[in-house]
């Protein structure tokens, strides 16, 4: 069963196609990286995969199901760029950011139970954030913010983890810690990982990639 299958997909925000006839497949347990110039369409491809955009033509399957019918988004963890969460100005804590991703399990009153909060705290501790559980997210360093966003994605124990430029904007040590964490997660939990990156050299050094692709002129070329 393919975890991701993209078949002859094209897409444009207007008449001009950004993605042209893309074909791509990723199997269970693989780690695959995509890189490419700014504006080449990497984030657009991820938005199509997450069902946020609809292809002009072609088909997309997630966990063997057509994206147009796909509902099991708890099985797909998405880690956005750290910068996309930098706009948070209210004092939401790390634990709250993580527990909110369990909203499907909230009960009648739509608030998280003590057990769910404990689950969020446990995963943050696993990520080495035990001293930051109640610290407002916007006071954390870039590396710790990134770990919080990974904990948020991992709390649903996803089969598939999609990472959008996870090493951008964090220091070298945090990058390496993060990549070691991703490699460990893949090995121990057999999580399938798709990673969009500008730092292919670093990714290749620290992750056992099954394949890498370059996005260029609307196409996806295997490297
Ligand atoms: N909502 C939108 N409406 C119109 N055009 C858009 C929209 N979002 C992105 N684009 C355009 O689509 C193209 C691809 O953008 P995209 O963000 O997918 O590239 P990217 O490869 O992820 O870039 P980067 O590496 O800079 O993050 C760019 O030319 C961008 O300006």
Short mmCIF file of C-alpha atoms and ligand atoms in Angstrom, two decimals:
data_model
loop_
_atom_site.label_atom_id
_atom_site.label_comp_id
_atom_site.label_asym_id
_atom_site.label_seq_id
_atom_site.Cartn_x
_atom_site.Cartn_y
_atom_site.Cartn_z
CA UNK A 1 0.00 0.00 0.00
CA UNK A 2 1.49 3.35 -1.05
CA UNK A 3 1.32 6.03 1.61
CA UNK A 4 1.38 8.76 -1.03
CA UNK A 5 0.54 8.45 -4.71
CA UNK A 6 0.38 11.40 -7.07
CA UNK A 7 -0.70 10.56 -10.61
CA UNK A 8 -0.40 13.02 -13.52
CA UNK A 9 -1.25 16.02 -11.31
CA UNK A 10 -1.21 19.57 -12.65
CA UNK A 11 -2.13 22.71 -10.75
CA UNK A 12 -2.14 26.49 -11.19
CA UNK A 13 -3.48 29.30 -9.00
CA UNK A 14 -4.62 30.91 -12.25
CA UNK A 15 -4.23 29.97 -15.94
CA UNK A 16 -0.47 29.45 -15.54
CA UNK A 17 0.38 25.97 -14.32
CA UNK A 18 2.77 25.86 -11.35
CA UNK A 19 2.85 22.04 -11.27
CA UNK A 20 2.83 20.15 -14.55
CA UNK A 21 2.01 16.47 -14.80
CA UNK A 22 3.58 15.45 -11.48
CA UNK A 23 4.01 11.75 -10.70
CA UNK A 24 5.25 10.61 -7.30
CA UNK A 25 4.94 7.63 -5.02
CA UNK A 26 6.13 6.90 -1.48
CA UNK A 27 5.88 3.56 0.30
CA UNK A 28 5.43 2.76 3.99
CA UNK A 29 8.46 3.45 6.18
CA UNK A 30 10.34 5.44 3.54
CA UNK A 31 11.93 8.84 4.05
CA UNK A 32 11.78 10.98 0.90
CA UNK A 33 13.05 14.55 0.47
CA UNK A 34 12.05 17.20 -2.07
CA UNK A 35 14.08 20.32 -2.72
CA UNK A 36 13.95 23.11 -5.27
CA UNK A 37 14.32 26.84 -5.82
CA UNK A 38 12.13 29.39 -4.03
CA UNK A 39 8.78 29.54 -5.77
CA UNK A 40 9.19 26.22 -7.58
CA UNK A 41 5.97 24.85 -6.07
CA UNK A 42 7.03 22.69 -3.10
CA UNK A 43 4.55 24.15 -0.58
CA UNK A 44 1.85 24.08 -3.24
CA UNK A 45 2.46 20.35 -3.65
CA UNK A 46 2.12 19.86 0.13
CA UNK A 47 -1.14 21.85 0.15
CA UNK A 48 -2.49 19.56 -2.58
CA UNK A 49 -1.44 16.54 -0.51
CA UNK A 50 -3.18 17.88 2.58
CA UNK A 51 -6.35 18.50 0.59
CA UNK A 52 -6.11 22.29 1.04
CA UNK A 53 -5.98 22.77 -2.75
CA UNK A 54 -7.60 20.73 -5.52
CA UNK A 55 -5.61 19.63 -8.58
CA UNK A 56 -6.65 20.94 -12.00
CA UNK A 57 -6.22 17.38 -13.23
CA UNK A 58 -4.78 14.10 -12.04
CA UNK A 59 -5.29 12.05 -8.90
CA UNK A 60 -3.86 12.08 -5.39
CA UNK A 61 -4.06 9.16 -2.96
CA UNK A 62 -3.15 9.32 0.73
CA UNK A 63 -2.86 6.01 2.63
CA UNK A 64 -4.43 4.33 -0.42
CA UNK A 65 -7.52 6.53 -0.47
CA UNK A 66 -8.41 9.23 -2.98
CA UNK A 67 -7.80 12.63 -1.35
CA UNK A 68 -11.28 13.80 -2.35
CA UNK A 69 -12.74 11.17 0.05
CA UNK A 70 -9.92 11.10 2.60
CA UNK A 71 -10.97 11.85 6.19
CA UNK A 72 -8.35 10.13 8.33
CA UNK A 73 -6.23 13.26 8.82
CA UNK A 74 -5.34 12.11 12.36
CA UNK A 75 -3.10 9.55 10.60
CA UNK A 76 -1.22 12.33 8.82
CA UNK A 77 1.04 14.59 10.89
CA UNK A 78 1.95 17.91 9.34
CA UNK A 79 4.76 20.09 10.64
CA UNK A 80 4.54 23.56 9.08
CA UNK A 81 7.45 25.97 8.80
CA UNK A 82 8.31 27.30 12.30
CA UNK A 83 7.90 30.84 10.96
CA UNK A 84 4.25 30.19 10.15
CA UNK A 85 3.56 29.94 13.92
CA UNK A 86 5.56 33.06 14.80
CA UNK A 87 2.45 35.23 14.59
CA UNK A 88 1.10 33.76 17.84
CA UNK A 89 1.03 36.64 20.31
CA UNK A 90 -1.35 35.30 22.98
CA UNK A 91 0.21 33.28 25.83
CA UNK A 92 -0.72 29.74 24.75
CA UNK A 93 1.62 27.20 26.38
CA UNK A 94 3.54 24.39 24.70
CA UNK A 95 1.23 21.81 26.30
CA UNK A 96 -1.86 23.63 25.03
CA UNK A 97 -0.52 23.83 21.45
CA UNK A 98 0.10 20.08 21.51
CA UNK A 99 -3.14 19.02 23.24
CA UNK A 100 -5.25 21.09 20.83
CA UNK A 101 -4.26 18.68 18.07
CA UNK A 102 -6.21 15.98 19.97
CA UNK A 103 -9.43 17.97 19.47
CA UNK A 104 -11.09 14.95 17.83
CA UNK A 105 -10.99 13.26 21.26
CA UNK A 106 -12.41 16.19 23.24
CA UNK A 107 -15.69 15.29 24.96
CA UNK A 108 -19.06 17.01 25.20
CA UNK A 109 -17.71 20.25 26.68
CA UNK A 110 -15.02 20.44 23.97
CA UNK A 111 -12.19 20.83 26.44
CA UNK A 112 -9.27 18.45 26.86
CA UNK A 113 -9.46 15.94 29.72
CA UNK A 114 -6.68 15.55 32.29
CA UNK A 115 -5.67 12.31 30.51
CA UNK A 116 -5.22 14.12 27.18
CA UNK A 117 -3.19 16.89 28.85
CA UNK A 118 -1.01 14.21 30.42
CA UNK A 119 -0.50 12.62 26.99
CA UNK A 120 0.63 15.99 25.61
CA UNK A 121 3.00 16.51 28.55
CA UNK A 122 4.46 13.01 28.11
CA UNK A 123 5.30 13.57 24.45
CA UNK A 124 6.83 16.99 25.22
CA UNK A 125 8.99 15.33 27.89
CA UNK A 126 10.08 12.72 25.32
CA UNK A 127 11.21 15.65 23.15
CA UNK A 128 13.28 17.05 26.03
CA UNK A 129 10.85 19.89 26.80
CA UNK A 130 10.04 18.87 30.38
CA UNK A 131 11.09 22.28 31.73
CA UNK A 132 8.92 24.16 29.21
CA UNK A 133 5.51 22.48 29.53
CA UNK A 134 3.82 25.61 30.89
CA UNK A 135 5.98 28.21 29.16
CA UNK A 136 4.19 30.36 26.55
CA UNK A 137 5.06 29.07 23.07
CA UNK A 138 6.08 32.51 21.80
CA UNK A 139 8.83 32.72 24.46
CA UNK A 140 10.63 29.60 23.20
CA UNK A 141 13.74 29.55 21.01
CA UNK A 142 13.35 28.50 17.34
CA UNK A 143 14.64 24.98 18.06
CA UNK A 144 12.24 24.44 20.98
CA UNK A 145 9.34 25.85 18.96
CA UNK A 146 10.16 23.33 16.28
CA UNK A 147 10.20 20.46 18.79
CA UNK A 148 6.80 21.61 20.06
CA UNK A 149 5.39 21.54 16.51
CA UNK A 150 6.77 18.04 15.99
CA UNK A 151 5.22 16.91 19.30
CA UNK A 152 1.95 18.43 18.07
CA UNK A 153 2.15 16.40 14.85
CA UNK A 154 3.32 13.20 16.59
CA UNK A 155 0.71 13.12 19.35
CA UNK A 156 -1.80 11.39 17.07
CA UNK A 157 0.84 8.74 16.26
CA UNK A 158 0.60 9.42 12.53
CA UNK A 159 1.51 6.82 9.92
CA UNK A 160 2.72 9.60 7.67
CA UNK A 161 4.63 12.73 8.67
CA UNK A 162 4.88 15.68 6.27
CA UNK A 163 7.52 18.29 7.11
CA UNK A 164 7.75 21.68 5.41
CA UNK A 165 11.29 23.08 5.67
CA UNK A 166 11.77 21.88 9.25
CA UNK A 167 15.38 23.05 9.52
CA UNK A 168 14.71 26.65 8.44
CA UNK A 169 15.40 29.34 11.01
CA UNK A 170 16.94 27.17 13.74
CA UNK A 171 20.56 26.86 14.88
CA UNK A 172 22.87 24.09 13.71
CA UNK A 173 22.69 22.07 16.95
CA UNK A 174 18.90 22.12 16.98
CA UNK A 175 18.87 21.08 13.31
CA UNK A 176 21.02 18.04 14.06
CA UNK A 177 19.00 17.11 17.18
CA UNK A 178 15.85 17.42 15.13
CA UNK A 179 17.12 15.25 12.26
CA UNK A 180 18.30 12.58 14.72
CA UNK A 181 14.83 12.63 16.28
CA UNK A 182 13.22 12.19 12.85
CA UNK A 183 15.56 9.27 12.00
CA UNK A 184 14.74 7.63 15.36
CA UNK A 185 10.98 8.11 14.87
CA UNK A 186 11.19 6.54 11.42
CA UNK A 187 13.21 3.59 12.71
CA UNK A 188 11.23 2.88 15.88
CA UNK A 189 7.70 3.63 14.70
CA UNK A 190 8.10 2.93 10.95
CA UNK A 191 6.61 6.38 10.29
CA UNK A 192 6.70 7.36 6.62
CA UNK A 193 8.31 10.78 6.21
CA UNK A 194 8.08 13.33 3.42
CA UNK A 195 10.34 16.31 3.92
CA UNK A 196 10.56 19.52 1.90
CA UNK A 197 13.92 21.18 2.38
CA UNK A 198 16.43 23.75 1.20
CA UNK A 199 19.21 21.88 3.01
CA UNK A 200 19.57 18.64 1.08
CA UNK A 201 23.24 18.21 2.09
CA UNK A 202 22.37 18.18 5.79
CA UNK A 203 19.30 16.00 5.26
CA UNK A 204 21.33 13.41 3.31
CA UNK A 205 23.96 13.38 6.03
CA UNK A 206 21.54 12.66 8.87
CA UNK A 207 18.57 10.81 7.33
CA UNK A 208 18.54 7.43 5.54
CA UNK A 209 16.71 8.70 2.45
CA UNK A 210 14.93 6.21 0.16
CA UNK A 211 14.80 8.84 -2.59
CA UNK A 212 15.25 12.53 -3.25
CA UNK A 213 13.59 14.75 -5.84
CA UNK A 214 14.14 18.21 -7.27
CA UNK A 215 11.21 20.39 -8.18
CA UNK A 216 12.02 22.43 -11.24
CA UNK A 217 10.01 24.15 -13.97
CA UNK A 218 6.80 22.60 -12.66
CA UNK A 219 8.15 19.04 -12.74
CA UNK A 220 9.53 16.65 -10.15
CA UNK A 221 12.84 15.04 -11.12
CA UNK A 222 14.34 12.10 -9.22
CA UNK A 223 17.93 12.88 -8.22
N1 LIG B 1 -2.19 31.66 -2.90
C1 LIG B 1 -1.49 31.90 -4.00
N2 LIG B 1 -2.02 32.56 -5.05
C2 LIG B 1 -1.31 32.79 -6.17
N3 LIG B 1 -0.06 32.37 -6.37
C3 LIG B 1 0.54 31.69 -5.36
C4 LIG B 1 -0.14 31.42 -4.13
N4 LIG B 1 0.69 30.72 -3.32
C5 LIG B 1 1.85 30.56 -4.01
N5 LIG B 1 1.75 31.15 -5.22
C6 LIG B 1 2.79 31.16 -6.27
O1 LIG B 1 3.03 29.80 -6.65
C7 LIG B 1 4.42 29.60 -6.90
C8 LIG B 1 4.91 28.43 -6.05
O2 LIG B 1 4.86 28.82 -4.69
P1 LIG B 1 5.23 27.83 -3.51
O3 LIG B 1 5.03 28.55 -2.24
O4 LIG B 1 4.52 26.55 -3.73
O5 LIG B 1 6.80 27.60 -3.80
P2 LIG B 1 7.91 26.96 -2.86
O6 LIG B 1 8.72 26.07 -3.74
O7 LIG B 1 7.28 26.33 -1.67
O8 LIG B 1 8.74 28.24 -2.45
P3 LIG B 1 9.66 28.52 -1.16
O9 LIG B 1 10.87 27.62 -1.31
O10 LIG B 1 10.01 29.94 -1.30
O11 LIG B 1 8.86 28.20 0.08
C9 LIG B 1 5.11 30.93 -6.61
O12 LIG B 1 5.28 31.59 -7.85
C10 LIG B 1 4.13 31.67 -5.74
O13 LIG B 1 4.24 33.05 -5.92
#
